mmCIF file of C-alpha atoms in Angstrom:
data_model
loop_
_atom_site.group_PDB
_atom_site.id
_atom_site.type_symbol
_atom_site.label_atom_id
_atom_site.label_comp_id
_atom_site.label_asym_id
_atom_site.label_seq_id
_atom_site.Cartn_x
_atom_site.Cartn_y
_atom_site.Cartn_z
ATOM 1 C CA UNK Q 264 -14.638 -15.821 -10.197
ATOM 2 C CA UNK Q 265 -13.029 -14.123 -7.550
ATOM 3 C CA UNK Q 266 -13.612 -15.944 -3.897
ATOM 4 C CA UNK Q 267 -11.127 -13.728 -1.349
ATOM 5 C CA UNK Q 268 -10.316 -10.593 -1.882
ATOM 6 C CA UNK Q 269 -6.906 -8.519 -0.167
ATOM 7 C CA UNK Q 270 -7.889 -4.669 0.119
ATOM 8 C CA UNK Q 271 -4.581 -2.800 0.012
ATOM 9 C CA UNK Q 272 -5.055 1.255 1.283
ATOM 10 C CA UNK Q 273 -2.311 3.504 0.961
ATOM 11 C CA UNK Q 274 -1.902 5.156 4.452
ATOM 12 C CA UNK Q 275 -3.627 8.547 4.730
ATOM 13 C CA UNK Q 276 -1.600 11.752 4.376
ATOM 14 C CA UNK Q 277 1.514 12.951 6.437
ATOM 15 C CA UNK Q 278 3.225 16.318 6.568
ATOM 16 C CA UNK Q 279 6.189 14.980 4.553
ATOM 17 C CA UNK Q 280 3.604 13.960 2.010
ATOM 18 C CA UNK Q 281 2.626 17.700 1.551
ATOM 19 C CA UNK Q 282 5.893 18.554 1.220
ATOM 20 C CA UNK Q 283 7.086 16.036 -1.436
ATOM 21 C CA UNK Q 284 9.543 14.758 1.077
ATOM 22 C CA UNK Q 285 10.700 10.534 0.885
ATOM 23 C CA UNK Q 286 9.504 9.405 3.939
ATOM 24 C CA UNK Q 287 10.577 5.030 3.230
ATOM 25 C CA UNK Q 288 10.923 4.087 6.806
ATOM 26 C CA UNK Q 289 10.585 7.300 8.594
ATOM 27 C CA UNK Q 290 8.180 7.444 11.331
ATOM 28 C CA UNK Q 291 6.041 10.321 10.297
ATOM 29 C CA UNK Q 292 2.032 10.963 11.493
ATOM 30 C CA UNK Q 293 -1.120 11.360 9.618
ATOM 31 C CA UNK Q 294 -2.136 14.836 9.375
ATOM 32 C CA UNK Q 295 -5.932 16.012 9.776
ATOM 33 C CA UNK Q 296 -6.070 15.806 5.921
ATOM 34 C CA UNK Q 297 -4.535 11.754 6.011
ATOM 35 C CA UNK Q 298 -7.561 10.907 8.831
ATOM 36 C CA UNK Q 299 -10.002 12.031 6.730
ATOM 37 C CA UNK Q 300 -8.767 10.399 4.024
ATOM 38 C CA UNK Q 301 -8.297 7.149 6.194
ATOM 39 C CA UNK Q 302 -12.343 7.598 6.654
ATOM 40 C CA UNK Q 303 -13.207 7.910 3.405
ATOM 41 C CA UNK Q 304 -11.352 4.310 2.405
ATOM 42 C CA UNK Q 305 -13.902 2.804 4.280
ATOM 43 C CA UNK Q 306 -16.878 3.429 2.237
ATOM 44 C CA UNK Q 307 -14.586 2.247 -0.831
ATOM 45 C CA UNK Q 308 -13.463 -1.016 1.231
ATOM 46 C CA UNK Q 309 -16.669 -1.750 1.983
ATOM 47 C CA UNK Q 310 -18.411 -1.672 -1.512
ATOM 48 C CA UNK Q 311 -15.714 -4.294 -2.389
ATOM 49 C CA UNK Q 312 -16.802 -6.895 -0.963
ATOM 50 C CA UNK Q 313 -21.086 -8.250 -1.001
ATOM 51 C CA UNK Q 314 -22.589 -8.329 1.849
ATOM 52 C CA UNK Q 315 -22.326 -6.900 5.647
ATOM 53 C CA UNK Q 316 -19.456 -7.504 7.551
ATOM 54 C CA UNK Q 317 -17.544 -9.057 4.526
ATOM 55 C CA UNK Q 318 -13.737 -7.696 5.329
ATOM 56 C CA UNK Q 319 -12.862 -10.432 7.792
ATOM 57 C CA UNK Q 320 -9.550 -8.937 9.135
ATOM 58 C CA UNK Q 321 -7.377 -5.611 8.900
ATOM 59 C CA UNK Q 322 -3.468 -6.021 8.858
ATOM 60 C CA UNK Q 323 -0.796 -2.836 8.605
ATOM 61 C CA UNK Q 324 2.628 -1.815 7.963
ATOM 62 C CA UNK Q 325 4.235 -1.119 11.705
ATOM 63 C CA UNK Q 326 4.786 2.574 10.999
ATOM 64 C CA UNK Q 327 3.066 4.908 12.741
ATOM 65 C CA UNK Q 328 0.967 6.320 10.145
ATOM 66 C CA UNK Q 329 0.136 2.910 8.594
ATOM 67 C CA UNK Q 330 -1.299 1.842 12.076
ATOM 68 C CA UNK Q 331 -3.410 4.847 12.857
ATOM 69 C CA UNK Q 332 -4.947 4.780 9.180
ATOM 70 C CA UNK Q 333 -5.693 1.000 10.135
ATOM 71 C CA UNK Q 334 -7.146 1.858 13.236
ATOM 72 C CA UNK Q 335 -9.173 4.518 11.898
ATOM 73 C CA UNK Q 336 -10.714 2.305 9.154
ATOM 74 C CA UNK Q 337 -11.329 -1.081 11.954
ATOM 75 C CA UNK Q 338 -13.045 1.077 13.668
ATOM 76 C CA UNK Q 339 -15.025 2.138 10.243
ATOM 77 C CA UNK Q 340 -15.707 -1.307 9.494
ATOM 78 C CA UNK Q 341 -16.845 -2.763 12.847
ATOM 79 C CA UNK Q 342 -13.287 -4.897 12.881
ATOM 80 C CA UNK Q 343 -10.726 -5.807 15.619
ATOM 81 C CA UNK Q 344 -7.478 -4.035 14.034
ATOM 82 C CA UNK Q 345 -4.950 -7.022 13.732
ATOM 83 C CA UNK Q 346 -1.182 -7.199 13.917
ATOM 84 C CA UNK Q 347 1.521 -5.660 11.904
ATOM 85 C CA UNK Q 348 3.531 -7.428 9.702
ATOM 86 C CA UNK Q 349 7.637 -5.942 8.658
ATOM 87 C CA UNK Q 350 7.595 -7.058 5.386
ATOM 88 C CA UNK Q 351 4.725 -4.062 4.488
ATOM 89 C CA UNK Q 352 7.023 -1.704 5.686
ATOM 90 C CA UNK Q 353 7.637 1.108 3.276
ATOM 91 C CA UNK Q 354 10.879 1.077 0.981
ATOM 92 C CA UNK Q 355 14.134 2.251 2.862
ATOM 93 C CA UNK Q 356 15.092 5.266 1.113
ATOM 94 C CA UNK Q 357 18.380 5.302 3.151
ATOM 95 C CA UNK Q 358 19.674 8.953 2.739
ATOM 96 C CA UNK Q 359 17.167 10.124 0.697
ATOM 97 C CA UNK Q 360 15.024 9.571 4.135
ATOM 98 C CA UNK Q 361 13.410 13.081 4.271
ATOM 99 C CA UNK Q 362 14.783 14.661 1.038
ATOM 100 C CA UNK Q 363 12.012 16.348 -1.160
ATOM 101 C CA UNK Q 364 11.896 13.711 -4.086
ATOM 102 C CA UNK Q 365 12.893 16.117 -6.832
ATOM 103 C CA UNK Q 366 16.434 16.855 -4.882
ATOM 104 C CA UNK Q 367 16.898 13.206 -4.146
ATOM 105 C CA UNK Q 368 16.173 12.607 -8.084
ATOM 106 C CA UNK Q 369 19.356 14.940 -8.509
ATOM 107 C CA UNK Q 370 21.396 12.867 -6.174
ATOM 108 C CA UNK Q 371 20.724 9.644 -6.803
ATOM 109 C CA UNK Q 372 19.445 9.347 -9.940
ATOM 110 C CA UNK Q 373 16.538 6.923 -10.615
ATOM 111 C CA UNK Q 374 16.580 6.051 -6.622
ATOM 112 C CA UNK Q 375 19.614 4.253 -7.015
ATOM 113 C CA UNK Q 376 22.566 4.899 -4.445
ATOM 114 C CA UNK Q 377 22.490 6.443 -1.017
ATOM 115 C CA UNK Q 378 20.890 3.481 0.965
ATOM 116 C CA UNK Q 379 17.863 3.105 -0.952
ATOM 117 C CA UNK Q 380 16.146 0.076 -0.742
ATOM 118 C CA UNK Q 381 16.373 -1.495 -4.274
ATOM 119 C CA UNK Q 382 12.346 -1.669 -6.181
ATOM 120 C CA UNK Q 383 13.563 -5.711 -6.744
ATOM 121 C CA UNK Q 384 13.717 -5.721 -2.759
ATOM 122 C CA UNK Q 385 10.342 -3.822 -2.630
ATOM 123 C CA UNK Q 386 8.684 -6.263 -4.370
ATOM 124 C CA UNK Q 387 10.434 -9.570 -2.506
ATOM 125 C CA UNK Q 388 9.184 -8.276 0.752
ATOM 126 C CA UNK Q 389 5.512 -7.191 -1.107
ATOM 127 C CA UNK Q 390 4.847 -10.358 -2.815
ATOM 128 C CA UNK Q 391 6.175 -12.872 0.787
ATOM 129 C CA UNK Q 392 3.975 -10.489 2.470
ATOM 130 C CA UNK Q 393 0.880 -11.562 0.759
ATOM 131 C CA UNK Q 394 1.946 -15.226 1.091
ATOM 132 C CA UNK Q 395 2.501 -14.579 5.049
ATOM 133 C CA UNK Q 396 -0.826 -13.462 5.254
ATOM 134 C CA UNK Q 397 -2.804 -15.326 2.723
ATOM 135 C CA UNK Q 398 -1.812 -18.396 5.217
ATOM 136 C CA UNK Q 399 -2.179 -16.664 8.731
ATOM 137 C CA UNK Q 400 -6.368 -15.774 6.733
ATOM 138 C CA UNK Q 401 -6.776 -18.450 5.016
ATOM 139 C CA UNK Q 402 -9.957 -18.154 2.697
ATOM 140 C CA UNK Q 403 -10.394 -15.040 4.513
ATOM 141 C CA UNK Q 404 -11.087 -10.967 2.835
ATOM 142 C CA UNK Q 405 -7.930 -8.725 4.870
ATOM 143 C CA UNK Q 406 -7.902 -5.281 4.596
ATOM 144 C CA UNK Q 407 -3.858 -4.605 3.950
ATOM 145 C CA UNK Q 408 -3.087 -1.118 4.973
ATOM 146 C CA UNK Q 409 0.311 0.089 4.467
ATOM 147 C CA UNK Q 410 2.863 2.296 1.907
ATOM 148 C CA UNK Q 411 2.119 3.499 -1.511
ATOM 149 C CA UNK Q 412 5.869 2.353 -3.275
ATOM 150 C CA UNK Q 413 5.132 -1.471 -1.857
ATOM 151 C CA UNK Q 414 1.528 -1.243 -3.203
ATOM 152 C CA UNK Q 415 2.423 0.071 -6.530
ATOM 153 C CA UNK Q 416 5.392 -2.019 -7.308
ATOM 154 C CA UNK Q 417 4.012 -5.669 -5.724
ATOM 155 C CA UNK Q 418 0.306 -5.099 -7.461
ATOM 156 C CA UNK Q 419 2.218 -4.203 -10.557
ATOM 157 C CA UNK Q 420 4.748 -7.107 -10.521
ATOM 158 C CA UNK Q 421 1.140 -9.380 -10.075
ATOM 159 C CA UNK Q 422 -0.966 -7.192 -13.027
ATOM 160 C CA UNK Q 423 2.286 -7.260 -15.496
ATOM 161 C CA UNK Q 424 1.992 -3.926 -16.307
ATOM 162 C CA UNK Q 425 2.468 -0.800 -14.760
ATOM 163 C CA UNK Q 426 0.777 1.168 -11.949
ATOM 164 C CA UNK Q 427 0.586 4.775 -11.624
ATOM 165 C CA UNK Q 428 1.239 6.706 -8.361
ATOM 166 C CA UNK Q 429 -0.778 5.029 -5.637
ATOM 167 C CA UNK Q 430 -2.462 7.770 -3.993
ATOM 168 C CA UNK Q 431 -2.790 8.656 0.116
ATOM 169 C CA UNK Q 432 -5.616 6.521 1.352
ATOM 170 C CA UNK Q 433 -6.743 4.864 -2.265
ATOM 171 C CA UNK Q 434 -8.305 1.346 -2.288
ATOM 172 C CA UNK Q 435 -6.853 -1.590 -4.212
ATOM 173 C CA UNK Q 436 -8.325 -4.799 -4.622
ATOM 174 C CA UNK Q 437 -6.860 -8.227 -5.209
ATOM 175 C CA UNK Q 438 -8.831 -11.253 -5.937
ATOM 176 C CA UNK Q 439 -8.238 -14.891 -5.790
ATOM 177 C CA UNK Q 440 -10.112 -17.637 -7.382
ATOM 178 C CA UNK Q 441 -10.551 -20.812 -6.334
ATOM 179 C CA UNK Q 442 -7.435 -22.225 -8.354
ATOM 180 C CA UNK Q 443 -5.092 -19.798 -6.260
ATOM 181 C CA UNK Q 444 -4.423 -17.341 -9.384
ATOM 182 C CA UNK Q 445 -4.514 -13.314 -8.019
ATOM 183 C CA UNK Q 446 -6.055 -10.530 -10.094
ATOM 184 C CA UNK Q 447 -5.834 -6.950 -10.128
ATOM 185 C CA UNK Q 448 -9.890 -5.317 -9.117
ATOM 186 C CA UNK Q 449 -9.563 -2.177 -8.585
ATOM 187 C CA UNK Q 450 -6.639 0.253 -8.127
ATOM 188 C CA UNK Q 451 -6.917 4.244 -6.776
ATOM 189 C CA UNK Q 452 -10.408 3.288 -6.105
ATOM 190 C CA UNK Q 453 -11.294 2.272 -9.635
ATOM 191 C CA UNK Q 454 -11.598 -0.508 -12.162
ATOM 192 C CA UNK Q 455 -7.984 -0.737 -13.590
ATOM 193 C CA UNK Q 456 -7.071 -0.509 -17.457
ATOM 194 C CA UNK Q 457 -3.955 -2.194 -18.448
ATOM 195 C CA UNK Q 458 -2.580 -0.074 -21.428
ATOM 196 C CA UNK Q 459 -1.640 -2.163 -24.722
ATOM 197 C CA UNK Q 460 1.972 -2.193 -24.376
ATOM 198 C CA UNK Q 461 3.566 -1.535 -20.965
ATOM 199 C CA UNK Q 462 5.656 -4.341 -19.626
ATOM 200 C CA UNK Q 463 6.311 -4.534 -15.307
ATOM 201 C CA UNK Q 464 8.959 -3.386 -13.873
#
């Protein structure tokens, strides 16, 4: 049985979002749409966890729009909005910073090329964030709000299968048992189905 959970949220919506653009490590804003959204995780956060006042801590990506979606759901929750951490920073998509995805397909074909951040580097910097901040909380339920590549590709790497598309301000859920083994709860704010035969990426 599951005894700490991590919440990961996908930040709420930008204007690049909207416009299909690959944002990585571009400093871009929530828009109206990506605050509500941020409001809405925290309903979803807090039927995760039993009992009042269960999310212990919230931790974000340093961007910009990973911050003010953290803020926004603290202040949902009743929670002091903790520190940032680099290693939840969104993938570096290099030149393809700003590129509307299905152009940057056409150039660098499967994301590889132009200064992107490799998905094997994605997931190095997803997974040693959990570790960072599994021992700064120990025994401890953190909210983790930051970028929906890392999300996808770390939680998938832990599931062994797959992920779809993590969407703008979506709730994930990672428990941990007592013996220190991680499982997949809940991903785009519902129960997860791992299909028969999809291995990780």
């Amino acid at each position: 049985m599951a005894t700490v959970k991590l919440g990961f949220v996908r930040h709420g919506q930008t204007q690049w979002n909207l416009e299909g653009r690959l944002q990585g490590s571009s400093n871009i804003p929530l828009n109206d749409t990506g605050r509500a959204q941020a409001r809405e995780a925290v309903a979803v956060l807090a039927a995760g966890v039993e009992g009042a006042g269960a999310w212990d801590a919230i931790v974000s990506s340093p961007l910009d729009r990973a911050r003010e979606t953290a803020q926004i759901i603290a202040d949902g929750l009743g929670i002091e909005l903790g520190p940032s951490y680099p290693l939840l920073a969104e993938r570096d998509y290099g030149q393809a910073e700003g590129v509307v995805e299905a152009e940057a397909l056409e150039r660098w074909p499967g994301k590889i090329g132009g200064g992107i951040e490799s998905l094997e580097s994605v997931v190095a910097r997803g997974r040693a964030a959990i570790e960072q901040i599994m021992a700064d909380y120990p025994g401890k339920n953190v909210a983790v709000i930051c970028h929906g590549t890392i999300i996808r590709y770390t939680l998938s790497d832990i599931a062994g299968w797959q992920l779809d598309a993590i969407r703008n301000g979506s709730v994930a859920l990672l428990g941990q048992d007592a013996q220190g083994a991680l499982e997949l709860e809940l991903v785009n704010d519902r129960v997860p189905s791992a299909p028969d035969a999809s291995p990780s990426r």
